[in-house]
Short mmCIF file of C-alpha atoms in Angstrom, two decimals:
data_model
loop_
_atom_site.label_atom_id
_atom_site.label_comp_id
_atom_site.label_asym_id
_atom_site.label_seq_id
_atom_site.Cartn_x
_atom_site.Cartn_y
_atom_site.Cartn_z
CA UNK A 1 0.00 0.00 0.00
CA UNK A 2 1.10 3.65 -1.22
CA UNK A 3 1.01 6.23 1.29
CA UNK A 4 -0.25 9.76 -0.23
CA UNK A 5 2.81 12.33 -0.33
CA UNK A 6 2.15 15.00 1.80
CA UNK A 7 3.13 16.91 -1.41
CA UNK A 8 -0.27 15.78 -2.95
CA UNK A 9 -2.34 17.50 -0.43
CA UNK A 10 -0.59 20.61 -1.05
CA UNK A 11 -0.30 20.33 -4.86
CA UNK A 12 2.59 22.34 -6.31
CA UNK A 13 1.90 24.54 -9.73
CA UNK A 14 3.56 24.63 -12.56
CA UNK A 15 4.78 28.04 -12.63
CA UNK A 16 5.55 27.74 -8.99
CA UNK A 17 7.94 24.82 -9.54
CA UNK A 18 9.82 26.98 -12.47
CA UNK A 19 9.74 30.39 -10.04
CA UNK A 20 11.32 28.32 -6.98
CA UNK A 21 14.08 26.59 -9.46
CA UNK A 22 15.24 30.15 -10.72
CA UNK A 23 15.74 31.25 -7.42
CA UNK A 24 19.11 30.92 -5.30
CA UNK A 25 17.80 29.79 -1.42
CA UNK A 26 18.49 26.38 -1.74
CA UNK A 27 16.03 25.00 1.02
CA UNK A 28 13.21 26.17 -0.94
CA UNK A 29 14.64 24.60 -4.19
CA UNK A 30 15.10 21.31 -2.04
CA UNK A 31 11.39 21.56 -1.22
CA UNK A 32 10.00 22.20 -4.54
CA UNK A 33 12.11 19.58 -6.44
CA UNK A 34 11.05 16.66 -4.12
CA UNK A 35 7.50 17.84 -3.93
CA UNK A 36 7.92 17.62 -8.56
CA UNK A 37 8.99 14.12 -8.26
CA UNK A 38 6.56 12.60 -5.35
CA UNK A 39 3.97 14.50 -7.30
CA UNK A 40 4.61 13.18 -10.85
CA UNK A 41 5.67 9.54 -9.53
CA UNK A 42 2.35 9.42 -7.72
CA UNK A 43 -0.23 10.64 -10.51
CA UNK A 44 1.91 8.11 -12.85
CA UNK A 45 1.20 5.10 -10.36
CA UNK A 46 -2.82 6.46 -9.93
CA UNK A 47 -3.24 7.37 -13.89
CA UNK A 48 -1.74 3.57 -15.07
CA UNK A 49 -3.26 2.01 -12.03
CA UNK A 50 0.18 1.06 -11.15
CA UNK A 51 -0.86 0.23 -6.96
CA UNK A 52 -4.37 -1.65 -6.53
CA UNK A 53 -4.50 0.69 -3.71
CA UNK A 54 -3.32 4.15 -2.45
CA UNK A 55 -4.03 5.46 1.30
CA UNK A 56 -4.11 8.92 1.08
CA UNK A 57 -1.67 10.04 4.21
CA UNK A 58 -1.59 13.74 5.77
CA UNK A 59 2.26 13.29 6.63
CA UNK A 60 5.38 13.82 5.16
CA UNK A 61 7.17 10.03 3.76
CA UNK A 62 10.03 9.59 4.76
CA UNK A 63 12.03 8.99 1.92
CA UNK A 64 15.58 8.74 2.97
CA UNK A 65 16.51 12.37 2.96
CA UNK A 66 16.69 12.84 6.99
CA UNK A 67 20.19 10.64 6.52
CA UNK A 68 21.79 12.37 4.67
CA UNK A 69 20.98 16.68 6.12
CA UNK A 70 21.29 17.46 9.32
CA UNK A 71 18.20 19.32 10.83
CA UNK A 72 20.21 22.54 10.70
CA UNK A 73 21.21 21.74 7.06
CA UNK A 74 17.75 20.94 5.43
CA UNK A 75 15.04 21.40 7.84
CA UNK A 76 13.18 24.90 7.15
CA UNK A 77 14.16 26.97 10.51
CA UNK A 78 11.01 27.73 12.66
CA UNK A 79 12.50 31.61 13.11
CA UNK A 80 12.23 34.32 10.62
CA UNK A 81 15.50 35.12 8.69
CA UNK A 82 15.42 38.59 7.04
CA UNK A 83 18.37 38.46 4.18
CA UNK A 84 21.04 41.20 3.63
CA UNK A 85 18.65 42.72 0.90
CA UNK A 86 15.67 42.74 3.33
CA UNK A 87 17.67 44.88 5.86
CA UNK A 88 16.37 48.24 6.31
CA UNK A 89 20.12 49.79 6.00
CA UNK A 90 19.04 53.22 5.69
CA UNK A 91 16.76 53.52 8.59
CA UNK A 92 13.82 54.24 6.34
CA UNK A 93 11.50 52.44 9.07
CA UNK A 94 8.97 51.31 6.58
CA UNK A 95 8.05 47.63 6.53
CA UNK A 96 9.47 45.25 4.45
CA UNK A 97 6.95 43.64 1.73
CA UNK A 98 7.53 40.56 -0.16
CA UNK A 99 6.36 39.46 -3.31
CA UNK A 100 4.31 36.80 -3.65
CA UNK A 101 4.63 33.33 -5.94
CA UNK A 102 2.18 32.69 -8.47
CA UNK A 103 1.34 28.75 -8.10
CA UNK A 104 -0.23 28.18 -11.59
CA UNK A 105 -1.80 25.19 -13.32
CA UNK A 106 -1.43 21.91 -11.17
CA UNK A 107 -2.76 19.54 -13.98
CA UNK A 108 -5.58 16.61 -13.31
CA UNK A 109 -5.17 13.08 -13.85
CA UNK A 110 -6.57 11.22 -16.83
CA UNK A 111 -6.86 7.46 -16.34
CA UNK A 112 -4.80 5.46 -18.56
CA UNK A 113 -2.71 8.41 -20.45
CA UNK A 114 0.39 9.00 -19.81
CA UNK A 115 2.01 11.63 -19.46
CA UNK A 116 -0.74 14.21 -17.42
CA UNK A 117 -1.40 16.47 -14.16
CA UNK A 118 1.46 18.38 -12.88
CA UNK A 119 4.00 17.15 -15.64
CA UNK A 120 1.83 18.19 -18.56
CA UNK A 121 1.01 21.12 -16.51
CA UNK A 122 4.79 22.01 -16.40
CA UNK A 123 5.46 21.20 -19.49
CA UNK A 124 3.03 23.02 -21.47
CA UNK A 125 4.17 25.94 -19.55
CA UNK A 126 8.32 24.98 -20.16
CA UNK A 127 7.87 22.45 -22.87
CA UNK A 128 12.33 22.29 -22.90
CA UNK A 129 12.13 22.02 -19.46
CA UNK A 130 14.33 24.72 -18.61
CA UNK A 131 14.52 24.77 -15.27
CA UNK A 132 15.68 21.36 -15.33
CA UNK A 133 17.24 20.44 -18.12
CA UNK A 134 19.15 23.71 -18.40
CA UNK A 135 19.53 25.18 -15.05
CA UNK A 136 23.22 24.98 -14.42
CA UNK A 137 22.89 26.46 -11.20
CA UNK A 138 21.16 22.52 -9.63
CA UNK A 139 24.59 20.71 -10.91
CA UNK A 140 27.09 20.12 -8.22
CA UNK A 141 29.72 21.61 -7.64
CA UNK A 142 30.24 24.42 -9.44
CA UNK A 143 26.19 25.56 -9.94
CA UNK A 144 25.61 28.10 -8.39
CA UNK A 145 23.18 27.23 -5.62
CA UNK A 146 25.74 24.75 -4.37
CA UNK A 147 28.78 27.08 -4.61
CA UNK A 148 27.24 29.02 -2.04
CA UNK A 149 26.36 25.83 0.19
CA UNK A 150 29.62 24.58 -0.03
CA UNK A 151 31.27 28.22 0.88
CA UNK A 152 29.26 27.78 3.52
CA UNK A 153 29.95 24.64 5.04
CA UNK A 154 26.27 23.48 3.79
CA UNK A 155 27.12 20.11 2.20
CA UNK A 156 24.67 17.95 3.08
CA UNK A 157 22.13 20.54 1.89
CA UNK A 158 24.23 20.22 -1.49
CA UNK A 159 23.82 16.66 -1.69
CA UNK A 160 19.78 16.51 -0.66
CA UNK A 161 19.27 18.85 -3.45
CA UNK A 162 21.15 16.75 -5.70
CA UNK A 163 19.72 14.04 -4.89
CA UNK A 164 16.51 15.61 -5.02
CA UNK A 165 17.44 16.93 -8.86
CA UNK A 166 18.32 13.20 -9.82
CA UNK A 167 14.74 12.26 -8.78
CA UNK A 168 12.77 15.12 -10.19
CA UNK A 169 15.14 14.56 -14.12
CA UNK A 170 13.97 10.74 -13.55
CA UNK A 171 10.14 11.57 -13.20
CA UNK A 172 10.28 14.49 -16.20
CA UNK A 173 12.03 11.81 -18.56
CA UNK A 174 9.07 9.46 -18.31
CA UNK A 175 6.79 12.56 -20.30
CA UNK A 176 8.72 10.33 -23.52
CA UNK A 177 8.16 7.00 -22.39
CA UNK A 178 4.53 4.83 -23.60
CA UNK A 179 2.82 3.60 -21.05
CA UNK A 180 3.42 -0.29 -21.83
CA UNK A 181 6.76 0.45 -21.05
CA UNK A 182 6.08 2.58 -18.06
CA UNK A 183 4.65 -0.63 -16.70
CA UNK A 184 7.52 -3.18 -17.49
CA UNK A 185 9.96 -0.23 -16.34
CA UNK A 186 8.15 -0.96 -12.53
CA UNK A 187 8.79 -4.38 -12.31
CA UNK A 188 12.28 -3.76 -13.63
CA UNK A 189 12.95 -1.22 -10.78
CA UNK A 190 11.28 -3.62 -8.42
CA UNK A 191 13.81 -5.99 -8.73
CA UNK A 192 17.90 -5.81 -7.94
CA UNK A 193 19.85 -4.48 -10.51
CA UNK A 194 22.83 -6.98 -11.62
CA UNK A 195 25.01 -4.45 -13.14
CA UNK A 196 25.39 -0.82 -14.57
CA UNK A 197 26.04 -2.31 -17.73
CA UNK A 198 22.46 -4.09 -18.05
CA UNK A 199 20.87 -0.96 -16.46
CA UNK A 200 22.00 1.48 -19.59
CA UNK A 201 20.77 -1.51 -21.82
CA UNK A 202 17.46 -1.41 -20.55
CA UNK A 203 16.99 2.36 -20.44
CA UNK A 204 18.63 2.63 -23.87
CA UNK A 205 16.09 0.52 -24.82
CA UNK A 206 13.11 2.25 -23.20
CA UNK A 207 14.03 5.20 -25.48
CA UNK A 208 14.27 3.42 -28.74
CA UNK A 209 10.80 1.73 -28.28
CA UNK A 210 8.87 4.85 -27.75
CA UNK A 211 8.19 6.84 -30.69
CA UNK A 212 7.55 10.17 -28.63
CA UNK A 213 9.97 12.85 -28.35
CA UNK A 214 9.48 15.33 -26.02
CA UNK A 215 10.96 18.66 -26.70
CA UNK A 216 13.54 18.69 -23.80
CA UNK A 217 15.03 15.27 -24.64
CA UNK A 218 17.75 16.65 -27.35
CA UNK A 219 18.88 19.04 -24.87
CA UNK A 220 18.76 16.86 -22.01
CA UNK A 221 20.70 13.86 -23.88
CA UNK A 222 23.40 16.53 -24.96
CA UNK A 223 23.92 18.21 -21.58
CA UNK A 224 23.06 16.19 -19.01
CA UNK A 225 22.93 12.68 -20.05
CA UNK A 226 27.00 12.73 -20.37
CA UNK A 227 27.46 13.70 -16.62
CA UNK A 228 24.52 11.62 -15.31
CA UNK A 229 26.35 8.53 -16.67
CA UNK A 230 29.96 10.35 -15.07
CA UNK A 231 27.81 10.10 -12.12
CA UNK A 232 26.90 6.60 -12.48
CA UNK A 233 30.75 5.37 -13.34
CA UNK A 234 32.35 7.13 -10.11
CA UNK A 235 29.64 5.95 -8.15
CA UNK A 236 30.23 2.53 -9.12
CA UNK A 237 33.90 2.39 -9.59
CA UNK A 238 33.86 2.33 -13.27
CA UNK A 239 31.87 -0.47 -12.93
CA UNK A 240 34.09 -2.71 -10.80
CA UNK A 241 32.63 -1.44 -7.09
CA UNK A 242 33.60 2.00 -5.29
CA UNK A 243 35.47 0.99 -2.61
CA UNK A 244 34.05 1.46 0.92
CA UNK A 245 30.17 1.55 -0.35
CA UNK A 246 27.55 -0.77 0.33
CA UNK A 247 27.54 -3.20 -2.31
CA UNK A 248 30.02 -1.33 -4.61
CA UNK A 249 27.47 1.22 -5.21
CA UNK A 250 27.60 4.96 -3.97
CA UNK A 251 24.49 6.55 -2.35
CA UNK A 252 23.52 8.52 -5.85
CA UNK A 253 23.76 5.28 -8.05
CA UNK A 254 20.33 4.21 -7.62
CA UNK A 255 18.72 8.01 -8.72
CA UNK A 256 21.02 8.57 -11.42
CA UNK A 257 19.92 4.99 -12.74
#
């Protein structure tokens, strides 16, 4: 049984996800970019019937993130923390006023089509995917929302929103996958992957068989396929096993997969 992601309840919009990714505070960009991929993962499983049955849950899944950030690092602070640019340097004493998000189109499910709600949503709005595919600023280490969280000692922080990018690029790529292959792709992830070689197979495959082509798949096979499978290769050892990780495989093998 699926728990409901708390992320459901609060449905994120589509021009809400793209505002949040352009922007440079990197526990909001954490937030939005798991909140993408629980979203999209769970209208997938509810449009293609994918679970017999879903409990809708009011709290947050734990998905493995808590490991890896320290409350400090990842957890939104319960105090108010007015920014440099928020100060009232010249003494003007007149109330600071933000600006407020526009959350846009969440998307509704259609049974049996694939892809719809919040990823057709976001990509009608960004059909390249911009602020995904080509937001330099979400690759580590020299983007430039983890620049600042390494300069400042933020690293796990770094690595949650990595992890959290890996994720959200693994739920967008299924907008050019058919839905017969959606469903052999879930028993394939359900069961223990032998090697990375077999792995690349079967997604190279998964490609080939679908005759859709999104319009962010050029880009994203150009620019970021190259260092996902970087990724994949030091994570692994070049194959052979990194040395002091579970298994031979490094904590990022299984997203970048």
């Amino acid at each position: 049984m699926v728990k409901r992601p708390h992320s459901i309840i609060t449905k994120l919009g589509a021009s809400e996800f793209a505002t949040i990714l352009n922007g440079d505070d990197g526990r909001p960009v954490l937030k939005a970019l798991q909140s993408f991929a629980e979203t999209v993962q769970w209208e997938r499983r509810q449009a293609l019937e994918l679970d017999s049955d879903i409990e809708e849950d009011n709290d947050v899944e734990d998905d493995g993130d808590n490991e890896n950030c320290s409350q400090n690092d990842c957890q939104p602070s319960t105090k108010r923390i007015k920014e440099d640019w928020m100060k009232d340097s010249k003494d003007y004493r007149v109330p600071f006023v933000g600006t407020s998000i526009a959350k846009g189109e969440t998307g509704s499910v259609v049974p049996g089509t694939w892809p719809t709600g919040l990823l057709v949503a976001y990509l009608k709005q960004s059909p390249s995917a911009i602020e995904l595919v080509g937001n330099d600023s979400l690759i580590p280490p020299t983007g430039r929302i983890h620049k600042r969280l390494l300069r400042n000692k933020e690293g796990k922080l770094s690595f949650a929103i990595h992890k959290a990018y890996l994720k959200a690029i693994a739920e967008l790529i299924t907008a050019g996958i058919s839905v017969s292959t959606l469903k052999q792709e879930t028993a394939v992830k359900s069961s223990h992957i032998t090697s990375v070689d077999t792995a690349f197979r079967n997604r190279s495959q998964i490609i080939q068989n679908n005759g859709q082509c999104p319009a962010f798949l050029a880009r994203f096979s150009r620019d970021r396929l190259p260092g996902i499978i970087d990724l994949v290769l030091s994570e692994t050892g070049q194959g052979k096993g990194k040395k002091g990780a579970l298994s031979g495989i490094g904590t990022l093998t299984p997203y970048a997969l």
